[in-house]
Short mmCIF file of C-alpha atoms in Angstrom, two decimals:
data_model
loop_
_atom_site.label_atom_id
_atom_site.label_comp_id
_atom_site.label_asym_id
_atom_site.label_seq_id
_atom_site.Cartn_x
_atom_site.Cartn_y
_atom_site.Cartn_z
CA MET C 1 24.68 -7.87 8.56
CA ASN C 2 21.79 -7.30 10.82
CA GLN C 3 18.31 -9.54 9.64
CA THR C 4 16.76 -5.79 9.21
CA LEU C 5 19.12 -4.70 7.58
CA SER C 6 18.89 -7.67 5.86
CA VAL C 7 15.55 -7.13 5.04
CA ILE C 8 15.85 -4.50 4.14
CA ARG C 9 18.07 -4.69 1.01
CA GLN C 10 16.28 -7.48 -0.37
CA ARG C 11 12.76 -6.27 -0.73
CA ARG C 12 11.31 -5.95 -4.20
CA THR C 13 8.36 -4.78 -5.30
CA THR C 14 5.48 -7.91 -5.69
CA ARG C 15 3.92 -7.21 -9.23
CA LYS C 16 2.74 -11.29 -9.83
CA PHE C 17 1.35 -13.26 -6.66
CA LYS C 18 -0.33 -16.56 -6.20
CA SER C 19 -3.94 -17.12 -5.48
CA GLU C 20 -3.52 -18.33 -1.97
CA GLN C 21 -5.26 -16.38 0.41
CA ILE C 22 -1.72 -15.43 3.39
CA LYS C 23 -2.40 -17.29 6.78
CA ASP C 24 -4.13 -14.87 9.05
CA GLU C 25 -1.22 -15.70 11.54
CA GLU C 26 1.03 -13.37 9.02
CA LEU C 27 -2.28 -10.99 8.11
CA LYS C 28 -2.01 -10.01 11.99
CA GLU C 29 2.54 -9.44 12.02
CA ILE C 30 2.33 -7.68 9.09
CA ILE C 31 -1.32 -5.36 10.39
CA ASP C 32 1.09 -5.49 13.99
CA ALA C 33 4.29 -3.96 12.33
CA GLY C 34 2.10 -0.67 10.84
CA LEU C 35 0.61 -0.13 14.23
CA TYR C 36 4.18 0.13 15.75
CA ALA C 37 5.30 3.00 13.03
CA PRO C 38 6.52 6.12 14.45
CA SER C 39 3.60 9.49 14.19
CA ALA C 40 3.07 13.22 14.70
CA HIS C 41 3.06 13.36 18.06
CA ASN C 42 2.44 9.93 19.02
CA GLN C 43 -1.07 9.97 17.06
CA GLN C 44 -1.11 6.84 15.01
CA SER C 45 -3.11 8.54 12.34
CA TRP C 46 -3.97 5.49 10.46
CA ASN C 47 -6.36 2.85 10.17
CA PHE C 48 -6.79 -0.23 8.10
CA THR C 49 -9.20 -1.73 5.87
CA VAL C 50 -8.05 -5.65 4.98
CA VAL C 51 -9.96 -6.61 1.78
CA GLN C 52 -9.83 -9.99 1.21
CA ASN C 53 -13.28 -10.39 -1.34
CA GLY C 54 -11.51 -10.97 -4.58
CA GLU C 55 -14.93 -9.72 -5.78
CA LEU C 56 -14.59 -6.28 -4.32
CA ILE C 57 -10.59 -5.73 -4.94
CA LYS C 58 -11.66 -5.79 -9.08
CA GLU C 59 -13.96 -3.09 -8.41
CA LEU C 60 -11.29 -1.60 -6.29
CA SER C 61 -9.35 -1.43 -8.92
CA ASP C 62 -11.36 -0.18 -11.75
CA ALA C 63 -12.96 2.04 -9.95
CA SER C 64 -9.35 4.12 -9.51
CA LYS C 65 -8.41 3.64 -12.79
CA GLU C 66 -10.97 5.46 -13.58
CA SER C 67 -10.74 8.10 -11.26
CA ALA C 68 -7.04 8.14 -13.09
CA LYS C 69 -7.75 8.51 -16.40
CA ASP C 70 -7.86 12.53 -15.86
CA VAL C 71 -4.87 12.95 -14.30
CA PRO C 72 -2.02 15.80 -15.43
CA ASN C 73 0.50 12.53 -15.77
CA GLU C 74 0.70 10.56 -18.61
CA MET C 75 1.99 7.20 -16.82
CA ILE C 76 -0.75 6.80 -14.84
CA ARG C 77 -3.52 8.18 -17.59
CA LYS C 78 -1.57 5.04 -19.56
CA ILE C 79 -2.23 2.72 -16.83
CA ALA C 80 -6.10 3.73 -16.05
CA ALA C 81 -6.74 3.78 -19.85
CA ASN C 82 -6.37 -0.38 -19.93
CA LYS C 83 -8.65 -1.92 -18.99
CA ASP C 84 -7.22 -5.64 -18.45
CA PHE C 85 -4.70 -4.36 -15.92
CA ASN C 86 -5.23 -5.41 -12.13
CA ILE C 87 -3.52 -2.42 -10.47
CA PHE C 88 -4.07 -5.28 -6.90
CA TYR C 89 -1.93 -7.70 -9.69
CA GLY C 90 -4.09 -10.03 -8.70
CA ALA C 91 -3.58 -10.11 -4.60
CA PRO C 92 -5.41 -11.84 -2.59
CA THR C 93 -5.14 -9.02 -0.05
CA ILE C 94 -5.82 -5.49 0.49
CA ILE C 95 -4.72 -3.10 3.00
CA ILE C 96 -6.61 -0.11 2.46
CA VAL C 97 -4.59 2.75 4.44
CA SER C 98 -6.54 5.82 6.06
CA GLY C 99 -5.60 8.67 7.92
CA LYS C 100 -7.36 10.73 9.92
CA GLU C 101 -7.52 14.44 8.66
CA GLU C 102 -7.62 15.85 11.72
CA ASN C 103 -4.77 15.03 13.12
CA VAL C 104 -1.23 16.58 12.65
CA MET C 105 0.37 14.64 9.53
CA PRO C 106 -2.03 11.87 8.79
CA GLU C 107 0.22 11.21 5.42
CA VAL C 108 3.13 10.77 6.85
CA ASP C 109 2.38 8.96 9.72
CA CYS C 110 0.55 6.61 6.73
CA ALA C 111 3.42 6.09 5.29
CA ALA C 112 5.65 5.43 7.79
CA ALA C 113 2.97 2.46 9.16
CA THR C 114 2.91 1.07 5.55
CA GLN C 115 6.69 0.91 5.25
CA ASN C 116 6.66 -1.08 8.24
CA MET C 117 4.01 -2.96 6.67
CA LEU C 118 6.27 -3.67 3.82
CA ILE C 119 9.58 -4.84 5.96
CA ALA C 120 7.83 -7.11 8.11
CA ALA C 121 6.19 -9.05 4.99
CA GLU C 122 8.96 -9.21 3.34
CA SER C 123 10.74 -10.85 6.78
CA LEU C 124 7.66 -13.84 6.57
CA ASP C 125 8.51 -13.96 2.98
CA ILE C 126 5.15 -12.60 1.68
CA GLY C 127 5.47 -10.41 -1.29
CA VAL C 128 4.22 -6.68 -1.76
CA CYS C 129 3.72 -4.10 -3.40
CA TRP C 130 2.34 -0.44 -2.60
CA ASN C 131 0.19 1.29 -4.59
CA GLY C 132 -0.73 5.28 -3.77
CA LEU C 133 -3.15 5.09 -7.50
CA VAL C 134 -6.20 3.58 -5.31
CA GLY C 135 -5.65 7.58 -3.21
CA LEU C 136 -7.12 8.82 -6.44
CA LEU C 137 -10.45 7.37 -6.28
CA PHE C 138 -10.71 9.03 -2.38
CA ASN C 139 -10.68 12.19 -4.49
CA ASN C 140 -13.91 12.11 -6.14
CA GLU C 141 -16.18 13.48 -3.65
CA VAL C 142 -19.69 11.22 -4.75
CA ILE C 143 -17.55 7.97 -4.86
CA PHE C 144 -15.83 9.15 -1.45
CA GLU C 145 -18.86 8.73 -0.11
CA LYS C 146 -19.92 4.70 -1.70
CA TYR C 147 -16.82 3.31 -0.82
CA ILE C 148 -15.67 5.25 2.63
CA LYS C 149 -19.20 3.13 3.42
CA LYS C 150 -18.42 0.05 1.60
CA LEU C 151 -15.18 -0.05 3.16
CA GLN C 152 -16.21 0.41 6.96
CA ILE C 153 -13.19 2.87 7.11
CA PRO C 154 -14.40 5.28 10.35
CA GLN C 155 -15.57 9.25 9.51
CA GLY C 156 -12.08 11.58 9.89
CA PHE C 157 -10.51 9.39 7.76
CA LYS C 158 -8.68 9.52 3.72
CA PRO C 159 -7.34 6.61 2.45
CA TYR C 160 -4.24 7.37 1.02
CA TYR C 161 -2.21 3.81 -0.07
CA ALA C 162 -2.41 0.71 -0.35
CA ILE C 163 -0.85 -3.00 -0.18
CA ALA C 164 -1.84 -5.25 -2.81
CA LEU C 165 -0.47 -8.95 -0.27
CA GLY C 166 -0.16 -12.74 -1.13
CA TYR C 167 2.69 -15.46 -1.92
CA LYS C 168 5.06 -14.79 -4.54
CA GLU C 169 4.29 -16.61 -8.06
CA VAL C 170 8.07 -14.93 -8.91
CA ARG C 171 10.78 -13.59 -6.45
CA MET C 172 12.99 -10.73 -7.78
CA SER C 173 16.80 -10.55 -6.65
CA ASN C 174 19.00 -8.77 -7.68
CA ALA C 175 18.47 -4.71 -6.71
CA PRO C 176 18.62 -2.23 -9.27
CA ALA C 177 21.48 0.23 -8.57
CA ARG C 178 21.42 2.66 -6.55
CA ARG C 179 21.36 6.85 -7.22
CA GLU C 180 24.82 7.92 -6.86
CA ASN C 181 25.70 11.44 -5.11
CA THR C 182 22.09 11.51 -2.61
CA VAL C 183 23.64 12.29 0.78
CA GLN C 184 26.09 14.68 1.34
CA TYR C 185 27.54 14.98 5.18
CA ILE C 186 28.35 18.05 7.14
CA ARG C 187 31.15 17.51 10.29
#
């Protein structure tokens, strides 16, 4: 099987990370993969903010849960109510993925960049967890301004996702069964 397809099929979400920080060279390779993602009209709408400060990562987790406690989705409210839960699962590095709001499809562009980074991380045997909960943090205008400055996110960009990165403490090997009847061919 082709190496790329193999990496895609073996990639699993990591929810238990070693405390050891990933190497700068590995981080650069992962970010470069994001930079080479496709984007609407080649606008390359993304901006990546790398956070490796453990106190700030915990603060972002707590603030995200606070922002999520009143959302309509019951499962998210339960997660938000767990004061001991870290939405980044103790990962030593996170990347906040922000999109330039004035561009054509910044959220889609950021999703493509995020997926590229997930696959690149797996190819380097680095665990990742795609996190959308952090995006709720930036729906509150007051909180938005506080963290936009703290995270040095450029003006006009909105954070959509985060990626938790680190060496895998636990390895997941079995892929869940894929849903059936999800492809139609019209020839």
